[in-house]
Coordinates of C-alpha atoms in Angstrom, one line a residue:
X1323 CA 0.0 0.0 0.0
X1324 CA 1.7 3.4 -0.8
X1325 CA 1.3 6.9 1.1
X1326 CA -0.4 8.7 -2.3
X1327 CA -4.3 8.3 -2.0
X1328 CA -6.6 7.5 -5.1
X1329 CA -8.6 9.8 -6.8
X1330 CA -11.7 9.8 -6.1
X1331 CA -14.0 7.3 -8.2
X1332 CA -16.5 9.0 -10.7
X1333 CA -20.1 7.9 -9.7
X1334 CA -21.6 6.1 -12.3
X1335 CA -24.6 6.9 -13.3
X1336 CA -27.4 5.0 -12.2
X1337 CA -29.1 2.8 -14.9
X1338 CA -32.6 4.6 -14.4
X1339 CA -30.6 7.5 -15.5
X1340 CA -29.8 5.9 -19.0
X1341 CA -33.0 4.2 -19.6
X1342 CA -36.0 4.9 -18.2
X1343 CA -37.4 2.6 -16.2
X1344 CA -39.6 0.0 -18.2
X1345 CA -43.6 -0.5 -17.0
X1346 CA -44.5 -3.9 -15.6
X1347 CA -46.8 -5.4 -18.3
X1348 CA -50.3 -5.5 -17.1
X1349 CA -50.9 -9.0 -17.8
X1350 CA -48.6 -10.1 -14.9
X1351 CA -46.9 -7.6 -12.7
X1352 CA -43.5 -9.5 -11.5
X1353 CA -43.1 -9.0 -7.6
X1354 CA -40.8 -6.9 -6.1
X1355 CA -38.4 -9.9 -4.7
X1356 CA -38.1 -11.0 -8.0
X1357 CA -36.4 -8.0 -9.3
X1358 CA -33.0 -8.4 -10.6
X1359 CA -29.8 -8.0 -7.9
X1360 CA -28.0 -4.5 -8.0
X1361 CA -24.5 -4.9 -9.2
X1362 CA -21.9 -4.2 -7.0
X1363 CA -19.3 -1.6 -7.9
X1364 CA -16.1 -3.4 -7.9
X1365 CA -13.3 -1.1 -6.1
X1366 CA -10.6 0.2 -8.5
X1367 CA -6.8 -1.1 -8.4
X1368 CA -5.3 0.6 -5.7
X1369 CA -8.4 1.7 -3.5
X1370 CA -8.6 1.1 0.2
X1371 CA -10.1 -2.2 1.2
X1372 CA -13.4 -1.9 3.5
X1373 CA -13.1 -2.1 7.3
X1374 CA -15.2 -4.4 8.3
X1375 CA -14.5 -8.5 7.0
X1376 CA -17.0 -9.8 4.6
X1377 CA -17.7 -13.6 5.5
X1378 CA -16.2 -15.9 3.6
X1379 CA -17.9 -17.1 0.6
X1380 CA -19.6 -20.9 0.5
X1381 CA -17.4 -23.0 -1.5
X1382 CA -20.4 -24.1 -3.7
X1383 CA -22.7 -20.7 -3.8
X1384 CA -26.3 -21.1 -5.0
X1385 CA -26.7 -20.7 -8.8
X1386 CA -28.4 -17.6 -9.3
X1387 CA -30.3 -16.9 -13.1
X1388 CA -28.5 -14.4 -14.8
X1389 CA -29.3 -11.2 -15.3
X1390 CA -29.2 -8.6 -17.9
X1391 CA -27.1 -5.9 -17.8
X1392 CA -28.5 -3.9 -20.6
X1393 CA -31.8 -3.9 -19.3
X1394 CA -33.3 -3.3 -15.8
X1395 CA -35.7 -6.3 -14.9
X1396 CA -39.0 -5.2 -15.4
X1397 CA -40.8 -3.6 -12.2
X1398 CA -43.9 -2.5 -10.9
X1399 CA -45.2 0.8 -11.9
X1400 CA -44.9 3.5 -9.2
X1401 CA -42.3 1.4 -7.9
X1402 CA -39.0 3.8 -7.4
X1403 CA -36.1 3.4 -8.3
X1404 CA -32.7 2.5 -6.2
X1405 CA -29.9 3.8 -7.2
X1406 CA -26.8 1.6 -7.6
X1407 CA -23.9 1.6 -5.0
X1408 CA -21.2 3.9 -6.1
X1409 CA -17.7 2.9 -6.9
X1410 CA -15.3 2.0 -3.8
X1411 CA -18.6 2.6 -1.6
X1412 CA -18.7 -0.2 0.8
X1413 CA -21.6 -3.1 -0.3
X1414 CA -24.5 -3.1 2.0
X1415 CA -25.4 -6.4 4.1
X1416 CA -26.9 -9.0 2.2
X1417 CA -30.2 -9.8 4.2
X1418 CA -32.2 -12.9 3.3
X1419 CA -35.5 -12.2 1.9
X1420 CA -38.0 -13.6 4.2
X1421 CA -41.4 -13.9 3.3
X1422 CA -44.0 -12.6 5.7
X1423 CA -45.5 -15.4 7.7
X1424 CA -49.4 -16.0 6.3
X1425 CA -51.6 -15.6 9.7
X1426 CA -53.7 -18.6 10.7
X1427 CA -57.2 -18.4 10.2
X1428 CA -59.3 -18.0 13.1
X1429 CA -61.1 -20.9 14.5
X1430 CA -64.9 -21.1 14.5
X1431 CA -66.3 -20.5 17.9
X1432 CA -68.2 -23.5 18.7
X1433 CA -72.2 -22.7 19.1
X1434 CA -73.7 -23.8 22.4
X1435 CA -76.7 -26.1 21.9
X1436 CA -80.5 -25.1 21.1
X1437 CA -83.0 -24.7 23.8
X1438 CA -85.3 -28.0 25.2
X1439 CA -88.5 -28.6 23.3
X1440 CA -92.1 -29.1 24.8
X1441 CA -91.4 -28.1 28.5
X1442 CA -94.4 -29.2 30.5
X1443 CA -96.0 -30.5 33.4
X1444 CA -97.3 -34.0 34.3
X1445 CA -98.1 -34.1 37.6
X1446 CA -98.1 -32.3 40.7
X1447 CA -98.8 -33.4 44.4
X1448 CA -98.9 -31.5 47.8
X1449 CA -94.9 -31.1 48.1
X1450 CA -94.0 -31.6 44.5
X1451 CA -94.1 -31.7 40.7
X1452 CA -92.7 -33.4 38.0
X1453 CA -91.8 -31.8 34.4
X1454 CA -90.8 -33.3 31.3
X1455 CA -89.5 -32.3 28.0
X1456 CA -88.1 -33.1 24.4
X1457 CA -84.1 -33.2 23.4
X1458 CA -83.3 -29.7 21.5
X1459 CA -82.8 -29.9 17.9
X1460 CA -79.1 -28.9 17.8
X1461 CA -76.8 -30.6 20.2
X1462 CA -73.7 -28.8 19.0
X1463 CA -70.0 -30.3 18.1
X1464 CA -69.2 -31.0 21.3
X1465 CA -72.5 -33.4 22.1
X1466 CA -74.9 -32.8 24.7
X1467 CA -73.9 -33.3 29.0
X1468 CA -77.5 -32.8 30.5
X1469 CA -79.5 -30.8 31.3
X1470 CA -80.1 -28.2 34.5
X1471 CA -83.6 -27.2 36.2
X1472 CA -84.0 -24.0 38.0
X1473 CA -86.6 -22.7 39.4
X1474 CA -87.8 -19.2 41.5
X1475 CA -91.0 -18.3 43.6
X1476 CA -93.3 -15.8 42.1
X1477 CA -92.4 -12.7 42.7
X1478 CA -88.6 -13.4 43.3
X1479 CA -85.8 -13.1 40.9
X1480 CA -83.1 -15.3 42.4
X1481 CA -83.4 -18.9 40.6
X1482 CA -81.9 -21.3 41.6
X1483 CA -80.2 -24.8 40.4
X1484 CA -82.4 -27.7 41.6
X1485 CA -79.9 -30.2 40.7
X1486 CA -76.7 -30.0 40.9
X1487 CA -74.8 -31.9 38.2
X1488 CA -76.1 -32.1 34.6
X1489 CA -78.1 -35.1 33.6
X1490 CA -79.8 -36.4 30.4
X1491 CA -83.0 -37.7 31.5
X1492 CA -85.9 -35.7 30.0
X1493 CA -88.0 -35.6 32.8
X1494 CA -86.8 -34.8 36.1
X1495 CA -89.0 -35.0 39.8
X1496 CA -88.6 -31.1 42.1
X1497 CA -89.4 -32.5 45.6
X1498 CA -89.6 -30.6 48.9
X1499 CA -91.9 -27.7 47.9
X1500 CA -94.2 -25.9 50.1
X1501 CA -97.8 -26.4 49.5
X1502 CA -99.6 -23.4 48.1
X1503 CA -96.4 -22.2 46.6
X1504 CA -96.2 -20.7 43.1
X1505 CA -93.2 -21.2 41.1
X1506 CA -91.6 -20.4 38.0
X1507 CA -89.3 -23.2 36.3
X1508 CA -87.0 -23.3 33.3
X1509 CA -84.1 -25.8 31.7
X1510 CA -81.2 -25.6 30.3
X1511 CA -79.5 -27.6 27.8
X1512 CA -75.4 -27.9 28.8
X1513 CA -72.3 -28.6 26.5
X1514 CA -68.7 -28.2 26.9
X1515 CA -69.3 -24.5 24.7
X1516 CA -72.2 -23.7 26.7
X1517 CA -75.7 -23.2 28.1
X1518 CA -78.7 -23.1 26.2
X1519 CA -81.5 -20.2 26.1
X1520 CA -83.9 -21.9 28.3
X1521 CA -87.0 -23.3 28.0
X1522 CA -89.5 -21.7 30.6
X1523 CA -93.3 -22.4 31.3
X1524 CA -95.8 -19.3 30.8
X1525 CA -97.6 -19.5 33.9
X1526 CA -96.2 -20.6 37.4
X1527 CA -96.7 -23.9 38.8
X1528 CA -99.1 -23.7 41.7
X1529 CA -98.2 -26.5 44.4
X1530 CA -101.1 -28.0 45.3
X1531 CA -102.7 -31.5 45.5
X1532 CA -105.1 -32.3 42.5
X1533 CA -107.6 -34.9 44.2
X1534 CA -109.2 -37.6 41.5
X1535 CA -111.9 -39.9 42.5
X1536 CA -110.5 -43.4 42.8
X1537 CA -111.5 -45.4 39.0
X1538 CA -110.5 -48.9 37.8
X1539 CA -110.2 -48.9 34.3
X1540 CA -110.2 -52.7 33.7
X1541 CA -109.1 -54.0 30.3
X1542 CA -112.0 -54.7 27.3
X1543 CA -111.1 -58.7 27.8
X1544 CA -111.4 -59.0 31.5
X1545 CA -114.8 -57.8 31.4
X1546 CA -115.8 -61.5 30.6
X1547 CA -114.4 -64.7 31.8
X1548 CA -110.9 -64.8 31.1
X1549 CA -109.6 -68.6 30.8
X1550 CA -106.7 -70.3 30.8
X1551 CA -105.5 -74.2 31.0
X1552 CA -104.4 -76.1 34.0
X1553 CA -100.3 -75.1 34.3
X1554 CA -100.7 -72.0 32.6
X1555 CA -99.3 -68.4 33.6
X1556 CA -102.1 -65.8 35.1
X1557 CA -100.5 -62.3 34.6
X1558 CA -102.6 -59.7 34.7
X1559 CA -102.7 -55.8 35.3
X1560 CA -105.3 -53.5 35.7
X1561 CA -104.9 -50.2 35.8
X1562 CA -106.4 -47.7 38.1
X1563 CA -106.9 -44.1 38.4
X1564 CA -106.9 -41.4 41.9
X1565 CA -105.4 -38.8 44.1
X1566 CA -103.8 -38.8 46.2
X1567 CA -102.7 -42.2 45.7
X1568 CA -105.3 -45.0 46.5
X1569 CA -105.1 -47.8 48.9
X1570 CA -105.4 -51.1 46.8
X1571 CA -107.2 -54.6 47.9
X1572 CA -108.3 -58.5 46.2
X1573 CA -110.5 -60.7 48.1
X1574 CA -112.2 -64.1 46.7
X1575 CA -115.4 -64.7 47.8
X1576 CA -114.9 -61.8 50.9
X1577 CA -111.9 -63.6 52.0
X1578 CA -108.4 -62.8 51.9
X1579 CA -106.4 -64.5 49.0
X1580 CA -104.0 -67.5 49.6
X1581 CA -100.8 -65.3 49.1
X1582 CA -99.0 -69.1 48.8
X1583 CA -100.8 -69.1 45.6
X1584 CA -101.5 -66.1 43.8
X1585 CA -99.1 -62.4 44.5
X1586 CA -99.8 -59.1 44.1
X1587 CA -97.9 -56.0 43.2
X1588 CA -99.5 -52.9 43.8
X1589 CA -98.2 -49.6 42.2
X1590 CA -99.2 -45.9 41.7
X1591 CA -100.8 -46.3 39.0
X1592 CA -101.9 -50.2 38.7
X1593 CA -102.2 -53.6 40.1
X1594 CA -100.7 -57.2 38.8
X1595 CA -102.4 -60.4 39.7
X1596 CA -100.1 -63.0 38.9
X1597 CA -100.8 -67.1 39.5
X1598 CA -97.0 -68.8 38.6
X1599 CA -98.8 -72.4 37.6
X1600 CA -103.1 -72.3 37.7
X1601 CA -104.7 -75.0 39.0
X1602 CA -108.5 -75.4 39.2
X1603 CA -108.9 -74.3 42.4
X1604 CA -108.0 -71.0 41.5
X1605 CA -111.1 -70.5 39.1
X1606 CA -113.4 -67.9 40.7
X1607 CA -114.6 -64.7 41.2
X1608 CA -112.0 -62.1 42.3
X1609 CA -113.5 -58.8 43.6
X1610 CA -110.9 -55.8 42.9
X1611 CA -111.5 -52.5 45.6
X1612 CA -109.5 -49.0 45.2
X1613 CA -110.6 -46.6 47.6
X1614 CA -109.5 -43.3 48.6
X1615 CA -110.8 -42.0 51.6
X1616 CA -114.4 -42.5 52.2
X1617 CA -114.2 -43.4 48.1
X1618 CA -114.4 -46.0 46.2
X1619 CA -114.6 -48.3 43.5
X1620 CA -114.9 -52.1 42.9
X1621 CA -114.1 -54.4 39.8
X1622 CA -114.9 -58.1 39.6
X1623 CA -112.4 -60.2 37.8
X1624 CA -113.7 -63.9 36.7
X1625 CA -111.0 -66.4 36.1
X1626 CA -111.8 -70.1 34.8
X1627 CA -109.2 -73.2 34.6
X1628 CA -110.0 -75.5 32.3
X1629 CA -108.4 -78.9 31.1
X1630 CA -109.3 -81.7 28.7
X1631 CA -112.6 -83.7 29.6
X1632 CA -112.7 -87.2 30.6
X1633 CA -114.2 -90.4 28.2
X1634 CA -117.8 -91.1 27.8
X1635 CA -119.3 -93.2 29.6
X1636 CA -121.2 -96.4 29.0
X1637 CA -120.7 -96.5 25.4
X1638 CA -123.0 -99.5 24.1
X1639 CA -124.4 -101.2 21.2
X1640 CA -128.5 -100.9 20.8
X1641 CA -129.2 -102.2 17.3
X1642 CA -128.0 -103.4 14.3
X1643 CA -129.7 -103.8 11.1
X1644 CA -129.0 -104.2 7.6
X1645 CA -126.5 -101.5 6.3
X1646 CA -127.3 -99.7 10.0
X1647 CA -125.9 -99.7 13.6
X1648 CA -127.4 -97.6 16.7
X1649 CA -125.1 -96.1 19.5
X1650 CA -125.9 -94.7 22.6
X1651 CA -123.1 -93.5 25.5
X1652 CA -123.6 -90.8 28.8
X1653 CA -122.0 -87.3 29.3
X1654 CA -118.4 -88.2 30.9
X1655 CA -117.8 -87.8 34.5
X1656 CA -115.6 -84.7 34.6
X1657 CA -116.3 -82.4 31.7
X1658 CA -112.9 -80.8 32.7
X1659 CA -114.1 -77.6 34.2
X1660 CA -115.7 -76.3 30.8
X1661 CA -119.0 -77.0 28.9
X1662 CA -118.9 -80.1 26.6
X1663 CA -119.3 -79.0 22.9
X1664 CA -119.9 -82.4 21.5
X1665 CA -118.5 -85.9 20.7
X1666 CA -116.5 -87.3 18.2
X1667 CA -117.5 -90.9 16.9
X1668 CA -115.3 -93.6 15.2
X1669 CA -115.4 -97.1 13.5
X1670 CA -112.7 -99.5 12.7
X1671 CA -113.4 -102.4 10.8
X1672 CA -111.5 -105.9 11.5
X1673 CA -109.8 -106.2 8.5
X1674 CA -107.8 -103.1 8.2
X1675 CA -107.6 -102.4 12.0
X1676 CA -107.6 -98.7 11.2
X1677 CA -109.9 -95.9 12.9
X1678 CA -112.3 -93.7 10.3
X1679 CA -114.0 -90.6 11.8
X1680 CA -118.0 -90.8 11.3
X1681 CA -119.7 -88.2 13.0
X1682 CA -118.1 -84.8 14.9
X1683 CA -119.3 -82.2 16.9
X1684 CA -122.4 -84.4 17.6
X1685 CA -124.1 -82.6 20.4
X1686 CA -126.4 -85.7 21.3
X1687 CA -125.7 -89.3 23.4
X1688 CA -126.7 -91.3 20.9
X1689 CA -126.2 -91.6 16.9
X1690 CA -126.7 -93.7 14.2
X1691 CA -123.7 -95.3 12.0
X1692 CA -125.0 -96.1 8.1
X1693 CA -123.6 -97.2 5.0
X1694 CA -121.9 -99.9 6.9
X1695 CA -120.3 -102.8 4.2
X1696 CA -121.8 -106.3 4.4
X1697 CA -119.8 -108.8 5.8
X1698 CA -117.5 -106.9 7.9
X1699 CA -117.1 -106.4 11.7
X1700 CA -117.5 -103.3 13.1
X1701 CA -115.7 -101.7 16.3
X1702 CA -116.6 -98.3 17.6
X1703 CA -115.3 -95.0 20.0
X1704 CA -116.4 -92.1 21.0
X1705 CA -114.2 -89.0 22.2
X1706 CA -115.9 -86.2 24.6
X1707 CA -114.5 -82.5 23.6
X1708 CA -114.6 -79.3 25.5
X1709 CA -113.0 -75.8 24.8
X1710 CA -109.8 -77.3 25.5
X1711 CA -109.9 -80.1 22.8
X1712 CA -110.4 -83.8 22.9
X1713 CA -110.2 -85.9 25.6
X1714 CA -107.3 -87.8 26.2
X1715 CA -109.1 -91.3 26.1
X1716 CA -111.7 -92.9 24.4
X1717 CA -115.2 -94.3 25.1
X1718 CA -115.1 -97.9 23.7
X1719 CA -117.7 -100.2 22.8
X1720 CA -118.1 -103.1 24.6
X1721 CA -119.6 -106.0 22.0
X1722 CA -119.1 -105.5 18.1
X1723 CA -121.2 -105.7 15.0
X1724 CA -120.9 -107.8 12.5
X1725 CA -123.0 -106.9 9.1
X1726 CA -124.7 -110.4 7.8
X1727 CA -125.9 -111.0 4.1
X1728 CA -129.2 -111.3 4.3
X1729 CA -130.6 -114.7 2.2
X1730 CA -132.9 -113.2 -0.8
X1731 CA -134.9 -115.8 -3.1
X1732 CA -135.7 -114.3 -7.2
X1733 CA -139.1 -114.6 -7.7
X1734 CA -139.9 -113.5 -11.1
X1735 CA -143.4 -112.1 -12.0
X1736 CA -145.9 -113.7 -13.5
X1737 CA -147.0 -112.4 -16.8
X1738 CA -150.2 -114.0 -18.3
X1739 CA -150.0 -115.1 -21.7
X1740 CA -151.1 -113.1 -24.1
X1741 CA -152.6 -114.7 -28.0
X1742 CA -150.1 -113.0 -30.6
X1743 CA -150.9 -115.0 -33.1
X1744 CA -152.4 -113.0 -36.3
X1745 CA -152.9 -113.2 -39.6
X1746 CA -150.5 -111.7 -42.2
X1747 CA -151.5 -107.8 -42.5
X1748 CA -149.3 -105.7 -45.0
X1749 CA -148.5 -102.3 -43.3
X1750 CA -146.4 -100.8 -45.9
X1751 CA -147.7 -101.6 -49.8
X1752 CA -145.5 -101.4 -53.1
X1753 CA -145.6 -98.4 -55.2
X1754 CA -145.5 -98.2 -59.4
X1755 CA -141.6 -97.4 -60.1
X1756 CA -140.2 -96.3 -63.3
X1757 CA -136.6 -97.1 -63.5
X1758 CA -134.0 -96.4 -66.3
X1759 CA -132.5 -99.4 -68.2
X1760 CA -128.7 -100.6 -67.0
X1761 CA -129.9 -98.7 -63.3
X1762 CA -130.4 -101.2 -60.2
X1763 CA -133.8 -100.6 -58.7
X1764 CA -135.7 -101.9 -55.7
X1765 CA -139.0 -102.9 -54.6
X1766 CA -140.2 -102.4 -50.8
X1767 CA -143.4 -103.3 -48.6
X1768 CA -144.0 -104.0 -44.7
X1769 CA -145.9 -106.6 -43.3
X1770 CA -146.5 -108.0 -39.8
X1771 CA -148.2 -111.3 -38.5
X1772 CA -147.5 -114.3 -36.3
X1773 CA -146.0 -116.7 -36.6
X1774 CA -143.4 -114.7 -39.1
X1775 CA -145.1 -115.1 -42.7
X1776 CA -143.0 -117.0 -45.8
X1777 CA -142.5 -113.9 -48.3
X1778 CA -142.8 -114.9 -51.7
X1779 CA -142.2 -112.5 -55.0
X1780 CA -143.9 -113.0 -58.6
X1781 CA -143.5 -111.3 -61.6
X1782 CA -146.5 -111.6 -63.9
X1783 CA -148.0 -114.3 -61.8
X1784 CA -145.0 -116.2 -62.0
X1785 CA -142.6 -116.8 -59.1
X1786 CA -139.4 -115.5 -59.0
X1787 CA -137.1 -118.4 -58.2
X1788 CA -133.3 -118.8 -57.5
X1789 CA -132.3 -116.0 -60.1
X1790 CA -129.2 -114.6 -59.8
X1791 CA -131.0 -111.3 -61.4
X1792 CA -133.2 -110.9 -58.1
X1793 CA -132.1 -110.4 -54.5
X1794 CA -134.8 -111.0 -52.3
X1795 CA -134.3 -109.8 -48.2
X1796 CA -136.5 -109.7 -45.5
X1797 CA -135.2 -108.0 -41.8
X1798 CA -137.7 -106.9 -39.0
X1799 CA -140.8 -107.2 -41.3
X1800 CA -139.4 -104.7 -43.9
X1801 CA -139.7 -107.0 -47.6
X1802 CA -137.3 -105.9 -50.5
X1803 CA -136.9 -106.9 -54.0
X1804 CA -133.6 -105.8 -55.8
X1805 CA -133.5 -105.7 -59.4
X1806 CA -130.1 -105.5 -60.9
X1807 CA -129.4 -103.4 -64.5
X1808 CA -132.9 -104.3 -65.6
X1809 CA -134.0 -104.4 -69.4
X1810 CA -136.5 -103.8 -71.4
X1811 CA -138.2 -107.5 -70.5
X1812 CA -138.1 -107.3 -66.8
X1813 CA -140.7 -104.7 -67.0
X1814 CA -144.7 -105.6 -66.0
X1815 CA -146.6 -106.5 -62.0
X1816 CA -144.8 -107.6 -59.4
X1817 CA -146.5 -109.1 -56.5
X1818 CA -145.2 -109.5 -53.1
X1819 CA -147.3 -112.4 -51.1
X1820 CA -147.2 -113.6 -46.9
X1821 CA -148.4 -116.5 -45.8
X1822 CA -148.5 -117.9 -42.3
X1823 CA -150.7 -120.6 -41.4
X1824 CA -153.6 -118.4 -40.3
X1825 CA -153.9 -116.7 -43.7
X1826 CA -151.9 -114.8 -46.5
X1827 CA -151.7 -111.4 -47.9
X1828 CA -150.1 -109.6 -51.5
X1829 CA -149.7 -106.7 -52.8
X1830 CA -148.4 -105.5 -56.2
X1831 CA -147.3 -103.0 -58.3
X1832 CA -146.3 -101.9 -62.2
X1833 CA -142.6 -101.4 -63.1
X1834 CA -141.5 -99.5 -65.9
X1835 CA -138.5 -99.7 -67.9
X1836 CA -137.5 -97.4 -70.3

């Protein structure tokens, strides 16, 4: 380094100065951290280094895109322009271009849910009411965690929580009231975001019992006998109505009931009567009492046990005849607790051994069995049946019947003889023909007599014998004469004669040939 000191540098001018600088095209409008980097003005030969150390450089620096030095990159208009760094000035600081950090979008508050639906009253008593209600229609993201009751006195403002944890049960009991007290009530619907609006009634709840005369509203099908079978369940509720709540009582027949047989569970509202296994013993008349006070009311409650009935008894043969047998039996001993609807009557013959149904449903004691086959023995049974069914035996008969063949003589009737014989009669006589010569012609007549006449033809008073040229037939009195391909000659009377030996007949006629 020597002692003389440099000139000073001529400032170059900046390159806005030589061109002007260049409008970003409107299509796209390049960003201002794209423009092109300012050269640096590389210190002269002989001019003082800067103070302050530059870092080193990388050994591989980043590839940057070159730029032109002709032209400025283009830039945005109104954007000014920076002028370069003058010769042996000291280079500013290279800063990394950071880009601003994007802010994060707010997150949606979550909504609390809606209000409860259908807020109302279901009961109240002396001390106490109950309320009930519907789920609201939007729970909210964070799902439902109950629900809170308050309530405040009429003419207060202070409400209070009635319970004190949430819970999801839509109907909800506020004990320990004073009687005569009016007060107002509303719930809340709770989530993790919130409360609901609440749901509030229009009028205060006055706290006061509601008295009801006692009423038993038995069931449409007890009203009549209700019946079951031997080892069957009875479970039955009635339900009842009255305030404040009614005292509940069963007698049978003004007694108490066995409670080894039949329990009873009493509650608010209505009573069970429950038999585990019924027997007939427990088929009766149960008399039902609710009474309040000096009221109240009574319901009767008829319960029958039934079971299968028991065989007919003596089952017997009266009569058989021809094609017929007669039956005759009693009602059975036990009827099984029900009214017998009828009897059911089958046969069985000996040779197949097999049982055939004859008569059911027969509502009398006795019957008769037709259209029995002859020769054949014949058992029979008879079956009792009541609502239940069938009974589980059979009647039997105690002799058989056996259908005989009766021993029948033919005795033809006697006709008296009548005198057929007659005369021969001609019914039918011959007619004049004319027939064409070389054409096959007949002759015909009817006659009747008896004994059967001896027909006998003549032509011209002569008779026709064995001639091959005439056919002569006779068949149920009907005469014929056939004539075949006649000529000129075989024209003139033909007579047709019957004799028998009570007489004879003719008859004749005039053929024609031509």
């Amino acid at each position: 380094m020597t002692g003389k000191t440099a000139p000073p540098a001529k400032k170059p001018a900046p390159a806005a100065a030589k061109k002007k600088a260049v409008p970003a095209p409107k299509e796209e409008a390049a960003p201002k951290e794209e423009a092109a980097p300012k050269e640096e003005a590389a210190p002269k030969e002989g001019a003082p280094a800067p103070a302050t150390e530059e870092p080193a450089a990388p050994e591989h620096p980043p590839e940057q895109p070159p730029v032109p030095r002709d032209e400025p990159a283009p830039m945005e208009a109104g954007a000014e322009v920076t002028p370069a760094p003058a010769e042996g000035s000291p280079a500013p600081p290279a800063e990394a271009a950071a880009p601003a950090p994007e802010p994060e979008p707010e997150k949606p508050k979550e909504e609390p849910p809606s209000c409860p639906l259908s807020l109302a009253v279901e009961e109240v008593t002396e001390n106490s009411f109950t309320l009930t209600w519907k789920a609201p229609e939007q729970m909210g993201r964070a799902g439902l965690d109950g629900y809170v009751v308050e309530i405040c006195k009429d003419g207060s403002s202070d409400w209070k929580a009635v319970n004190q944890e949430p819970f999801l049960s839509t109907r909800y009991t506020i004990p320990n009231l004073g009687s005569g007290d009016k007060i107002h009530v509303r719930v809340l619907a709770v989530s993790a975001s919130g409360a609901s609006a609440p749901a509030s009634l229009e009028q205060p709840v006055l706290i006061r019992e509601i008295l009801q005369l006692p009423k038993i509203r038995m069931p449409r099908h007890l009203r009549e006998t209700y019946i079951r079978r031997v080892g069957d369940a009875v479970n039955i509720m009635i339900p009842f109505q009255g305030k404040p709540q009614p005292e509940v009582s069963w007698t049978k027949g003004g007694q108490p009931l066995d409670a080894t047989r039949i329990n009873i569970r009493n509650t608010a509202r209505d009573t069970i009567f429950y038999i585990r296994q019924a027997q007939r013993g427990d088929s009766g008349k149960y008399e039902l009492t609710v009474h309040i006070n000096g009221a109240e009311d009574k319901a009767t409650l008829d319960i029958q046990v039934v079971e299968p009935p028991g065989p007919p008894q003596n089952l017997k043969l009266v009569d058989v005849w021809g094609f017929n047998v007669a039956l005759e039996w009693n009602p059975p001993a036990d009827n099984g607790n029900s009214e017998i609807k009828g009897y059911r009557v089958q046969k069985s013959d000996k040779k197949s051994g097999k049982w055939f149904t004859v008569l059911e449903r027969c509502t009398r004691t006795s019957c008769t069995i037709s259209d029995l086959i002859i020769g054949n023995t014949y058992s029979f049974r008879v079956f009792s049946e009541n609502i239940c069914g069938l009974s589980d035996s059979a009647a039997m008969a105690s002799g058989v019947a056996y259908i005989e063949k009766t021993k029948s003589t033919y005795q033809p009737e006697k006709i008296p003889q009548r005198d057929m014989m007659e005369p021969p009669k001609f019914t039918q006589p011959l007619t004049d023909r004319t027939t064409t010569r070389g054409y096959s012609t007949h002759l015909f007549c009817s006659v009747r007599g008896f004994p059967q006449p001896k027909i006998i033809w003549l032509k011209n008073q002569m008779e026709i014998r064995e001639d091959p040229k005439y056919i002569a037939l006779i068949d149920q009195g009907v005469c014929s004469l056939e004539i075949r391909k006649p000529g000129p000659f075989d024209g003139g009377v033909y007579t047709c004669k019957a004799v028998n030996p009570l007489g004879e007949a003719s008859v004749d006629c005039r053929l024609d040939v031509k």
